[in-house]
DNA sequence: TCTGGGGTCCTAGGACCC
DNA sequence: TCTGGGGTCCTAGGACCC
């Protein structure tokens, strides 16, 4: 028996905790460059704002409909997420944190009325963090996801599903007739794993509702849509193909990429930008105790600017020896960047990817035949302690307190820097931004 | 003028091996 | 003229997720 706990409109809900005046108002949270809407309140959804819709397309709703836009504040959302996850974890023996706003819980062997447990969880999270959640229970992860969809939709769109399923929905409490009714009201596209490409293809084959899908021929769908679809179908029929994984593996790749506030044409600017990206990914790399065996760099012009000549090169460089040393990674990344950069293009975005990650303990030093020099053991230790000293200084004095020179920000305003004009304070993680209560 | 960022898994096809 | 077959590994691209 699985549950999926999911925060409603996570980023908007986090903002509302500290600014209750936003309740009941249409609110969106914008991406890093204030470029697109990445979270929407129900009121904003009702205004027709779509996921990832460019801000300039809906900006007129500010005046016309009182739409409020905020810059993303990931530090705040991450902290609120940890608080919510810690509370949810108390309710079941196993928890898998699936994303910043969702977790699966495995209720195997837990006695009692699951809906009552779910309602208790929900009200505790609401009381202790201020975040509203929806909870779905099902025999598999895919069914728990679908139950969660029903719980959320019943709350938001009256008429589509029975109102008693709102907020907390347990498929195992439903009679065959009730389940039948729910499954024939749910679209194939509402199923976890069926996305915007596959749903239309299923529709063309005459499969519109989840019930249609359940009646379909598994081997035929497997042939046409692959093994992912087969697993989805099995899960919908109640056979678990996925478990709750409470000990996730470290990431296999770590990425940092960003669109620029204004087009970039100069190589030195790009070098500065990707060096800053490396600083971030290398930090994450060391946090998860990994080494990178290679780096990948990409830059691209804006496909939306039809009048511009387009260029979107990318290249990978294998490192002779896996490392987590920011300096080594920066020099590798800059080498790749120099090889792919061409003057005369308006670059709109760049990214750095660390690939071929391995656990630091598995690293076999002195295996690099092409790296000259004496036994690498002592330099390796120096390298590691330099990097931990850098991390410690940045922890203590703020990010960017100590950095590699090529990643240092030049003085003065930089046009390519991200716009973050509407960011709220980081209420829960910065002492100087903490919320102040006034009498 | 302005168009998100960070991940995973699967598949097809090419290189290479014997 | 005839032009293997089976296996592995790697990569790029696509689909999905939030």
mmCIF file of C-alpha atoms in Angstrom, chain A residues 55-436:
data_model
loop_
_atom_site.group_PDB
_atom_site.id
_atom_site.type_symbol
_atom_site.label_atom_id
_atom_site.label_comp_id
_atom_site.label_asym_id
_atom_site.label_seq_id
_atom_site.Cartn_x
_atom_site.Cartn_y
_atom_site.Cartn_z
ATOM 1 C CA UNK A 55 5.937 35.992 -18.488
ATOM 2 C CA UNK A 56 5.697 38.627 -21.210
ATOM 3 C CA UNK A 57 2.669 36.797 -22.621
ATOM 4 C CA UNK A 58 0.664 37.006 -19.409
ATOM 5 C CA UNK A 59 2.089 40.171 -17.945
ATOM 6 C CA UNK A 60 -0.951 42.150 -19.098
ATOM 7 C CA UNK A 61 -2.937 40.227 -16.474
ATOM 8 C CA UNK A 62 -1.104 42.171 -13.794
ATOM 9 C CA UNK A 63 -3.230 45.211 -14.496
ATOM 10 C CA UNK A 64 -6.252 43.472 -15.940
ATOM 11 C CA UNK A 65 -6.760 40.777 -13.329
ATOM 12 C CA UNK A 66 -4.483 41.571 -10.405
ATOM 13 C CA UNK A 67 -2.041 38.781 -11.232
ATOM 14 C CA UNK A 68 0.956 38.828 -8.893
ATOM 15 C CA UNK A 69 4.352 37.527 -10.067
ATOM 16 C CA UNK A 70 7.257 36.609 -7.786
ATOM 17 C CA UNK A 71 10.827 35.591 -8.618
ATOM 18 C CA UNK A 72 11.710 32.056 -7.614
ATOM 19 C CA UNK A 73 13.248 31.732 -4.140
ATOM 20 C CA UNK A 74 14.626 28.206 -4.196
ATOM 21 C CA UNK A 75 16.427 28.561 -0.906
ATOM 22 C CA UNK A 76 13.099 29.170 0.802
ATOM 23 C CA UNK A 77 11.323 26.353 -1.068
ATOM 24 C CA UNK A 78 14.092 23.874 -0.306
ATOM 25 C CA UNK A 79 13.936 24.616 3.390
ATOM 26 C CA UNK A 80 10.133 24.424 3.522
ATOM 27 C CA UNK A 81 10.378 21.139 1.652
ATOM 28 C CA UNK A 82 12.706 19.598 4.254
ATOM 29 C CA UNK A 83 10.293 20.546 7.016
ATOM 30 C CA UNK A 84 7.338 19.008 5.201
ATOM 31 C CA UNK A 85 9.274 15.845 4.331
ATOM 32 C CA UNK A 86 10.387 15.356 7.937
ATOM 33 C CA UNK A 87 6.772 15.476 9.125
ATOM 34 C CA UNK A 88 5.533 13.073 6.445
ATOM 35 C CA UNK A 89 8.334 10.619 7.229
ATOM 36 C CA UNK A 90 6.918 10.041 10.719
ATOM 37 C CA UNK A 91 3.816 8.354 9.327
ATOM 38 C CA UNK A 92 5.255 5.352 7.488
ATOM 39 C CA UNK A 93 8.232 2.997 7.764
ATOM 40 C CA UNK A 94 9.638 4.034 4.396
ATOM 41 C CA UNK A 95 9.685 7.354 2.564
ATOM 42 C CA UNK A 96 11.012 8.172 -0.871
ATOM 43 C CA UNK A 97 11.497 11.874 -1.500
ATOM 44 C CA UNK A 98 10.523 12.038 -5.134
ATOM 45 C CA UNK A 99 10.809 15.762 -5.783
ATOM 46 C CA UNK A 100 10.883 19.028 -3.896
ATOM 47 C CA UNK A 101 7.151 18.820 -3.229
ATOM 48 C CA UNK A 102 6.299 15.110 -3.335
ATOM 49 C CA UNK A 103 7.086 11.947 -1.471
ATOM 50 C CA UNK A 104 5.964 8.359 -1.673
ATOM 51 C CA UNK A 105 5.241 6.557 1.591
ATOM 52 C CA UNK A 106 5.117 2.780 1.901
ATOM 53 C CA UNK A 107 2.362 1.828 4.348
ATOM 54 C CA UNK A 108 3.021 -1.908 4.183
ATOM 55 C CA UNK A 109 2.112 -3.403 7.540
ATOM 56 C CA UNK A 110 0.714 -0.192 8.998
ATOM 57 C CA UNK A 111 -2.637 -0.897 10.687
ATOM 58 C CA UNK A 112 -5.581 1.463 10.854
ATOM 59 C CA UNK A 113 -7.760 3.580 8.639
ATOM 60 C CA UNK A 114 -5.484 5.031 6.002
ATOM 61 C CA UNK A 115 -7.768 7.900 5.129
ATOM 62 C CA UNK A 116 -7.833 8.933 8.785
ATOM 63 C CA UNK A 117 -4.042 8.681 8.913
ATOM 64 C CA UNK A 118 -3.819 10.716 5.717
ATOM 65 C CA UNK A 119 -6.095 13.412 7.099
ATOM 66 C CA UNK A 120 -3.989 13.585 10.249
ATOM 67 C CA UNK A 121 -0.799 13.891 8.200
ATOM 68 C CA UNK A 122 -2.369 16.581 6.084
ATOM 69 C CA UNK A 123 -3.558 18.678 9.003
ATOM 70 C CA UNK A 124 -0.238 18.324 10.817
ATOM 71 C CA UNK A 125 1.740 19.507 7.784
ATOM 72 C CA UNK A 126 -0.711 22.364 7.345
ATOM 73 C CA UNK A 127 -0.513 23.372 11.007
ATOM 74 C CA UNK A 128 3.261 23.044 11.382
ATOM 75 C CA UNK A 129 4.447 24.396 8.027
ATOM 76 C CA UNK A 130 1.437 26.166 6.532
ATOM 77 C CA UNK A 131 1.633 24.058 3.366
ATOM 78 C CA UNK A 132 -1.557 22.496 1.936
ATOM 79 C CA UNK A 133 -1.161 18.949 0.614
ATOM 80 C CA UNK A 134 -3.121 16.307 -1.250
ATOM 81 C CA UNK A 135 -2.721 12.606 -0.533
ATOM 82 C CA UNK A 136 -3.520 9.568 -2.659
ATOM 83 C CA UNK A 137 -3.424 5.906 -1.616
ATOM 84 C CA UNK A 138 -3.172 2.967 -4.005
ATOM 85 C CA UNK A 139 -1.818 -0.543 -4.416
ATOM 86 C CA UNK A 140 1.051 0.703 -6.607
ATOM 87 C CA UNK A 141 2.941 3.954 -7.029
ATOM 88 C CA UNK A 142 1.112 4.662 -10.286
ATOM 89 C CA UNK A 143 -2.265 4.143 -8.584
ATOM 90 C CA UNK A 144 -1.216 6.296 -5.623
ATOM 91 C CA UNK A 145 -0.268 9.005 -8.104
ATOM 92 C CA UNK A 146 -3.633 8.708 -9.807
ATOM 93 C CA UNK A 147 -5.457 8.775 -6.471
ATOM 94 C CA UNK A 148 -3.503 11.916 -5.661
ATOM 95 C CA UNK A 149 -4.636 13.456 -8.936
ATOM 96 C CA UNK A 150 -8.230 12.629 -7.969
ATOM 97 C CA UNK A 151 -7.768 14.095 -4.478
ATOM 98 C CA UNK A 152 -6.408 17.337 -5.899
ATOM 99 C CA UNK A 153 -8.850 17.633 -8.781
ATOM 100 C CA UNK A 154 -11.935 16.814 -6.704
ATOM 101 C CA UNK A 155 -10.927 19.711 -4.460
ATOM 102 C CA UNK A 156 -10.400 22.103 -7.324
ATOM 103 C CA UNK A 157 -12.847 21.209 -10.080
ATOM 104 C CA UNK A 158 -16.214 20.326 -8.580
ATOM 105 C CA UNK A 159 -18.182 17.870 -10.685
ATOM 106 C CA UNK A 160 -15.356 15.902 -12.196
ATOM 107 C CA UNK A 161 -14.910 13.529 -9.265
ATOM 108 C CA UNK A 162 -17.088 13.001 -6.171
ATOM 109 C CA UNK A 163 -16.370 15.706 -3.568
ATOM 110 C CA UNK A 164 -15.709 13.179 -0.803
ATOM 111 C CA UNK A 165 -12.458 12.212 -2.556
ATOM 112 C CA UNK A 166 -11.075 15.725 -2.144
ATOM 113 C CA UNK A 167 -7.733 16.184 -0.351
ATOM 114 C CA UNK A 168 -7.326 12.541 0.674
ATOM 115 C CA UNK A 169 -8.345 9.679 -1.623
ATOM 116 C CA UNK A 170 -7.839 5.964 -1.054
ATOM 117 C CA UNK A 171 -8.556 3.793 -4.077
ATOM 118 C CA UNK A 172 -8.725 0.682 -1.890
ATOM 119 C CA UNK A 173 -11.734 2.054 -0.031
ATOM 120 C CA UNK A 174 -13.685 2.350 -3.279
ATOM 121 C CA UNK A 175 -16.227 -0.204 -4.440
ATOM 122 C CA UNK A 176 -15.820 -1.673 -7.921
ATOM 123 C CA UNK A 177 -18.526 0.696 -9.206
ATOM 124 C CA UNK A 178 -16.955 3.760 -7.615
ATOM 125 C CA UNK A 179 -13.525 2.872 -8.991
ATOM 126 C CA UNK A 180 -15.049 2.253 -12.412
ATOM 127 C CA UNK A 181 -16.594 5.722 -12.348
ATOM 128 C CA UNK A 182 -13.323 7.356 -11.340
ATOM 129 C CA UNK A 183 -11.277 5.537 -13.973
ATOM 130 C CA UNK A 184 -13.676 6.462 -16.721
ATOM 131 C CA UNK A 185 -13.493 10.126 -15.688
ATOM 132 C CA UNK A 186 -9.676 10.211 -15.731
ATOM 133 C CA UNK A 187 -7.844 10.868 -19.019
ATOM 134 C CA UNK A 188 -4.917 8.717 -20.135
ATOM 135 C CA UNK A 189 -2.786 11.866 -19.894
ATOM 136 C CA UNK A 190 -3.501 12.050 -16.146
ATOM 137 C CA UNK A 191 -1.503 8.859 -15.642
ATOM 138 C CA UNK A 192 2.056 9.072 -14.321
ATOM 139 C CA UNK A 193 4.380 8.248 -17.227
ATOM 140 C CA UNK A 194 1.996 9.185 -20.035
ATOM 141 C CA UNK A 195 3.024 12.585 -21.292
ATOM 142 C CA UNK A 196 2.177 15.050 -24.002
ATOM 143 C CA UNK A 197 3.540 12.944 -26.863
ATOM 144 C CA UNK A 198 2.051 9.605 -25.890
ATOM 145 C CA UNK A 199 -1.410 10.750 -24.802
ATOM 146 C CA UNK A 200 -2.448 11.940 -28.304
ATOM 147 C CA UNK A 201 -1.161 8.705 -29.828
ATOM 148 C CA UNK A 202 -3.243 6.693 -27.375
ATOM 149 C CA UNK A 203 -6.265 8.853 -28.171
ATOM 150 C CA UNK A 204 -5.792 8.145 -31.858
ATOM 151 C CA UNK A 205 -5.850 4.459 -31.051
ATOM 152 C CA UNK A 206 -9.245 5.032 -29.412
ATOM 153 C CA UNK A 207 -7.960 5.049 -25.840
ATOM 154 C CA UNK A 208 -9.133 8.181 -24.075
ATOM 155 C CA UNK A 209 -9.788 7.265 -20.442
ATOM 156 C CA UNK A 210 -7.821 5.247 -17.925
ATOM 157 C CA UNK A 211 -10.577 2.645 -18.093
ATOM 158 C CA UNK A 212 -9.963 2.278 -21.859
ATOM 159 C CA UNK A 213 -6.318 1.733 -21.069
ATOM 160 C CA UNK A 214 -7.106 -0.967 -18.528
ATOM 161 C CA UNK A 215 -9.128 -2.908 -21.091
ATOM 162 C CA UNK A 216 -6.446 -2.661 -23.763
ATOM 163 C CA UNK A 217 -4.158 -5.464 -24.893
ATOM 164 C CA UNK A 218 -0.867 -5.292 -23.000
ATOM 165 C CA UNK A 219 1.428 -7.008 -25.562
ATOM 166 C CA UNK A 220 0.088 -4.805 -28.367
ATOM 167 C CA UNK A 221 0.694 -1.627 -26.383
ATOM 168 C CA UNK A 222 4.101 -2.911 -25.347
ATOM 169 C CA UNK A 223 5.044 -3.341 -29.010
ATOM 170 C CA UNK A 224 3.859 0.104 -29.948
ATOM 171 C CA UNK A 225 4.957 2.108 -26.916
ATOM 172 C CA UNK A 226 7.780 0.184 -25.287
ATOM 173 C CA UNK A 227 8.539 -1.261 -21.924
ATOM 174 C CA UNK A 228 7.742 1.899 -19.968
ATOM 175 C CA UNK A 229 4.126 1.646 -21.102
ATOM 176 C CA UNK A 230 3.980 -2.016 -20.142
ATOM 177 C CA UNK A 231 5.091 -1.235 -16.608
ATOM 178 C CA UNK A 232 2.571 1.585 -16.391
ATOM 179 C CA UNK A 233 -0.233 -0.769 -17.438
ATOM 180 C CA UNK A 234 0.793 -3.431 -14.945
ATOM 181 C CA UNK A 235 0.904 -0.861 -12.184
ATOM 182 C CA UNK A 236 -2.549 0.426 -13.128
ATOM 183 C CA UNK A 237 -3.816 -3.150 -12.778
ATOM 184 C CA UNK A 238 -2.381 -3.382 -9.295
ATOM 185 C CA UNK A 239 0.909 -5.216 -9.851
ATOM 186 C CA UNK A 240 3.750 -3.178 -8.348
ATOM 187 C CA UNK A 241 6.669 -2.654 -10.742
ATOM 188 C CA UNK A 242 8.218 0.143 -8.701
ATOM 189 C CA UNK A 243 9.172 0.105 -5.037
ATOM 190 C CA UNK A 244 9.555 2.901 -2.547
ATOM 191 C CA UNK A 245 13.271 3.582 -2.627
ATOM 192 C CA UNK A 246 14.299 5.158 0.650
ATOM 193 C CA UNK A 247 18.042 4.967 -0.060
ATOM 194 C CA UNK A 248 18.432 6.701 -3.385
ATOM 195 C CA UNK A 249 21.697 6.449 -5.287
ATOM 196 C CA UNK A 250 23.746 9.591 -5.741
ATOM 197 C CA UNK A 251 23.002 11.507 -8.933
ATOM 198 C CA UNK A 252 24.537 10.176 -12.128
ATOM 199 C CA UNK A 253 24.974 13.632 -13.544
ATOM 200 C CA UNK A 254 24.955 17.149 -12.174
ATOM 201 C CA UNK A 255 23.993 20.095 -14.272
ATOM 202 C CA UNK A 256 23.880 23.857 -14.098
ATOM 203 C CA UNK A 257 22.452 25.881 -16.957
ATOM 204 C CA UNK A 258 20.872 29.252 -17.346
ATOM 205 C CA UNK A 259 19.389 31.627 -19.881
ATOM 206 C CA UNK A 260 20.929 35.081 -19.941
ATOM 207 C CA UNK A 261 19.173 38.349 -19.228
ATOM 208 C CA UNK A 262 20.603 39.684 -22.507
ATOM 209 C CA UNK A 263 22.369 38.005 -25.452
ATOM 210 C CA UNK A 264 26.081 37.277 -24.986
ATOM 211 C CA UNK A 265 28.509 37.463 -27.905
ATOM 212 C CA UNK A 266 31.921 37.585 -26.214
ATOM 213 C CA UNK A 267 34.014 34.607 -25.199
ATOM 214 C CA UNK A 268 35.367 36.172 -21.969
ATOM 215 C CA UNK A 269 31.817 36.668 -20.702
ATOM 216 C CA UNK A 270 30.967 33.062 -21.436
ATOM 217 C CA UNK A 271 34.133 31.909 -19.674
ATOM 218 C CA UNK A 272 33.074 33.838 -16.601
ATOM 219 C CA UNK A 273 29.583 32.397 -16.750
ATOM 220 C CA UNK A 274 30.535 28.738 -17.175
ATOM 221 C CA UNK A 275 33.207 29.087 -14.485
ATOM 222 C CA UNK A 276 30.484 30.174 -12.086
ATOM 223 C CA UNK A 277 28.402 27.193 -13.165
ATOM 224 C CA UNK A 278 31.319 24.874 -12.425
ATOM 225 C CA UNK A 279 31.658 26.391 -8.951
ATOM 226 C CA UNK A 280 28.074 25.353 -8.277
ATOM 227 C CA UNK A 281 28.127 21.864 -9.767
ATOM 228 C CA UNK A 282 31.509 21.039 -8.201
ATOM 229 C CA UNK A 283 30.113 22.002 -4.825
ATOM 230 C CA UNK A 284 27.155 19.652 -5.313
ATOM 231 C CA UNK A 285 29.523 16.975 -6.546
ATOM 232 C CA UNK A 286 31.582 17.124 -3.349
ATOM 233 C CA UNK A 287 28.436 17.198 -1.206
ATOM 234 C CA UNK A 288 27.365 13.831 -2.581
ATOM 235 C CA UNK A 289 30.895 12.459 -2.270
ATOM 236 C CA UNK A 290 31.446 11.910 -5.978
ATOM 237 C CA UNK A 291 34.097 12.581 -8.580
ATOM 238 C CA UNK A 292 33.407 13.562 -12.171
ATOM 239 C CA UNK A 293 34.991 11.575 -14.986
ATOM 240 C CA UNK A 294 34.025 14.061 -17.663
ATOM 241 C CA UNK A 295 32.523 17.443 -18.388
ATOM 242 C CA UNK A 296 30.060 18.510 -21.013
ATOM 243 C CA UNK A 297 29.477 22.100 -22.077
ATOM 244 C CA UNK A 298 26.784 23.550 -24.264
ATOM 245 C CA UNK A 299 25.920 27.032 -25.466
ATOM 246 C CA UNK A 300 23.038 28.009 -27.649
ATOM 247 C CA UNK A 301 21.422 30.916 -29.407
ATOM 248 C CA UNK A 302 17.728 31.559 -28.879
ATOM 249 C CA UNK A 303 15.503 29.438 -31.126
ATOM 250 C CA UNK A 304 12.774 32.031 -30.563
ATOM 251 C CA UNK A 305 14.802 34.744 -32.289
ATOM 252 C CA UNK A 306 14.123 33.685 -35.842
ATOM 253 C CA UNK A 307 16.083 36.610 -37.260
ATOM 254 C CA UNK A 308 19.294 35.413 -35.545
ATOM 255 C CA UNK A 309 21.675 32.889 -37.043
ATOM 256 C CA UNK A 310 21.374 29.762 -34.921
ATOM 257 C CA UNK A 311 24.203 27.861 -33.288
ATOM 258 C CA UNK A 312 23.899 25.245 -30.557
ATOM 259 C CA UNK A 313 27.176 23.391 -30.149
ATOM 260 C CA UNK A 314 28.041 21.058 -27.306
ATOM 261 C CA UNK A 315 31.020 18.860 -26.549
ATOM 262 C CA UNK A 316 32.250 16.446 -23.914
ATOM 263 C CA UNK A 317 35.738 16.055 -22.517
ATOM 264 C CA UNK A 318 36.815 12.940 -20.632
ATOM 265 C CA UNK A 319 39.129 13.715 -17.778
ATOM 266 C CA UNK A 320 42.262 11.625 -17.466
ATOM 267 C CA UNK A 321 41.451 11.176 -13.817
ATOM 268 C CA UNK A 322 38.113 11.718 -12.130
ATOM 269 C CA UNK A 323 38.126 14.735 -9.845
ATOM 270 C CA UNK A 324 36.023 17.072 -7.741
ATOM 271 C CA UNK A 325 38.582 19.877 -7.815
ATOM 272 C CA UNK A 326 36.869 23.066 -8.930
ATOM 273 C CA UNK A 327 40.084 24.350 -10.509
ATOM 274 C CA UNK A 328 40.629 21.265 -12.649
ATOM 275 C CA UNK A 329 36.972 21.214 -13.676
ATOM 276 C CA UNK A 330 37.017 24.890 -14.601
ATOM 277 C CA UNK A 331 40.057 24.508 -16.794
ATOM 278 C CA UNK A 332 38.525 21.493 -18.550
ATOM 279 C CA UNK A 333 35.232 23.303 -19.074
ATOM 280 C CA UNK A 334 36.943 26.417 -20.402
ATOM 281 C CA UNK A 335 38.924 24.293 -22.841
ATOM 282 C CA UNK A 336 35.721 22.753 -24.160
ATOM 283 C CA UNK A 337 34.045 26.138 -24.326
ATOM 284 C CA UNK A 338 36.900 27.598 -26.380
ATOM 285 C CA UNK A 339 36.621 24.714 -28.814
ATOM 286 C CA UNK A 340 32.904 25.132 -29.452
ATOM 287 C CA UNK A 341 32.580 28.928 -29.293
ATOM 288 C CA UNK A 342 32.178 30.787 -32.580
ATOM 289 C CA UNK A 343 32.156 34.586 -32.705
ATOM 290 C CA UNK A 344 29.268 36.403 -34.301
ATOM 291 C CA UNK A 345 26.365 34.664 -32.574
ATOM 292 C CA UNK A 346 23.925 35.955 -29.986
ATOM 293 C CA UNK A 347 24.185 33.289 -27.318
ATOM 294 C CA UNK A 348 21.133 33.077 -25.082
ATOM 295 C CA UNK A 349 21.983 30.203 -22.775
ATOM 296 C CA UNK A 350 24.867 28.098 -21.523
ATOM 297 C CA UNK A 351 25.214 24.993 -19.418
ATOM 298 C CA UNK A 352 27.727 22.715 -17.757
ATOM 299 C CA UNK A 353 27.164 19.021 -17.089
ATOM 300 C CA UNK A 354 29.341 16.793 -14.922
ATOM 301 C CA UNK A 355 29.148 13.236 -16.248
ATOM 302 C CA UNK A 356 30.558 9.791 -15.591
ATOM 303 C CA UNK A 357 30.243 10.321 -11.844
ATOM 304 C CA UNK A 358 31.782 7.839 -9.445
ATOM 305 C CA UNK A 359 32.041 7.533 -5.696
ATOM 306 C CA UNK A 360 35.144 9.214 -4.304
ATOM 307 C CA UNK A 361 36.098 6.058 -2.408
ATOM 308 C CA UNK A 362 36.181 4.052 -5.644
ATOM 309 C CA UNK A 363 38.630 6.371 -7.254
ATOM 310 C CA UNK A 364 41.917 4.711 -8.028
ATOM 311 C CA UNK A 365 44.642 7.276 -7.877
ATOM 312 C CA UNK A 366 47.937 6.927 -9.742
ATOM 313 C CA UNK A 367 46.131 5.298 -12.635
ATOM 314 C CA UNK A 368 46.551 8.219 -14.940
ATOM 315 C CA UNK A 369 49.449 7.216 -17.145
ATOM 316 C CA UNK A 370 49.465 10.493 -18.970
ATOM 317 C CA UNK A 371 49.624 12.805 -15.991
ATOM 318 C CA UNK A 372 53.290 13.490 -15.320
ATOM 319 C CA UNK A 373 54.652 14.049 -11.854
ATOM 320 C CA UNK A 374 55.412 12.138 -8.674
ATOM 321 C CA UNK A 375 53.015 9.955 -6.701
ATOM 322 C CA UNK A 376 49.697 11.746 -6.807
ATOM 323 C CA UNK A 377 48.649 10.734 -3.317
ATOM 324 C CA UNK A 378 49.966 13.748 -1.456
ATOM 325 C CA UNK A 379 48.684 16.286 -4.004
ATOM 326 C CA UNK A 380 45.313 14.516 -3.916
ATOM 327 C CA UNK A 381 45.080 15.004 -0.185
ATOM 328 C CA UNK A 382 46.069 18.656 -0.496
ATOM 329 C CA UNK A 383 43.521 19.093 -3.203
ATOM 330 C CA UNK A 384 40.777 17.609 -1.051
ATOM 331 C CA UNK A 385 41.611 19.729 1.956
ATOM 332 C CA UNK A 386 41.802 22.883 -0.151
ATOM 333 C CA UNK A 387 38.335 22.164 -1.543
ATOM 334 C CA UNK A 388 36.844 21.447 1.898
ATOM 335 C CA UNK A 389 38.405 24.638 3.237
ATOM 336 C CA UNK A 390 36.820 26.547 0.372
ATOM 337 C CA UNK A 391 33.437 24.938 1.041
ATOM 338 C CA UNK A 392 33.700 25.690 4.756
ATOM 339 C CA UNK A 393 34.549 29.347 4.128
ATOM 340 C CA UNK A 394 31.630 29.702 1.762
ATOM 341 C CA UNK A 395 29.330 28.073 4.297
ATOM 342 C CA UNK A 396 30.439 30.458 6.966
ATOM 343 C CA UNK A 397 30.767 33.711 5.062
ATOM 344 C CA UNK A 398 28.261 33.206 2.284
ATOM 345 C CA UNK A 399 28.343 31.734 -1.148
ATOM 346 C CA UNK A 400 31.041 33.268 -3.305
ATOM 347 C CA UNK A 401 33.171 34.432 -0.362
ATOM 348 C CA UNK A 402 36.037 32.364 -1.749
ATOM 349 C CA UNK A 403 36.151 31.274 -5.344
ATOM 350 C CA UNK A 404 38.467 30.496 -8.220
ATOM 351 C CA UNK A 405 39.587 33.672 -9.953
ATOM 352 C CA UNK A 406 38.044 32.949 -13.342
ATOM 353 C CA UNK A 407 34.674 32.467 -11.657
ATOM 354 C CA UNK A 408 34.868 35.755 -9.782
ATOM 355 C CA UNK A 409 32.279 38.291 -10.772
ATOM 356 C CA UNK A 410 33.736 41.382 -12.396
ATOM 357 C CA UNK A 411 32.838 44.630 -10.707
ATOM 358 C CA UNK A 412 29.922 46.553 -12.123
ATOM 359 C CA UNK A 413 26.581 45.490 -13.506
ATOM 360 C CA UNK A 414 26.574 42.563 -15.899
ATOM 361 C CA UNK A 415 23.887 42.464 -18.517
ATOM 362 C CA UNK A 416 23.810 38.679 -18.660
ATOM 363 C CA UNK A 417 23.128 38.305 -14.955
ATOM 364 C CA UNK A 418 19.768 36.865 -14.070
ATOM 365 C CA UNK A 419 16.975 39.223 -13.276
ATOM 366 C CA UNK A 420 15.445 38.460 -9.898
ATOM 367 C CA UNK A 421 13.425 41.555 -9.394
ATOM 368 C CA UNK A 422 10.560 40.086 -7.441
ATOM 369 C CA UNK A 423 12.237 37.718 -5.012
ATOM 370 C CA UNK A 424 10.831 37.408 -1.532
ATOM 371 C CA UNK A 425 13.126 37.258 1.528
ATOM 372 C CA UNK A 426 14.680 33.885 2.420
ATOM 373 C CA UNK A 427 12.633 33.915 5.614
ATOM 374 C CA UNK A 428 13.772 30.616 7.083
ATOM 375 C CA UNK A 429 17.450 30.364 6.138
ATOM 376 C CA UNK A 430 18.955 33.869 6.449
ATOM 377 C CA UNK A 431 19.044 35.615 9.784
ATOM 378 C CA UNK A 432 19.043 39.041 8.162
ATOM 379 C CA UNK A 433 15.959 38.176 6.128
ATOM 380 C CA UNK A 434 13.922 36.548 8.872
ATOM 381 C CA UNK A 435 10.251 37.408 9.095
ATOM 382 C CA UNK A 436 9.419 40.185 11.544
#
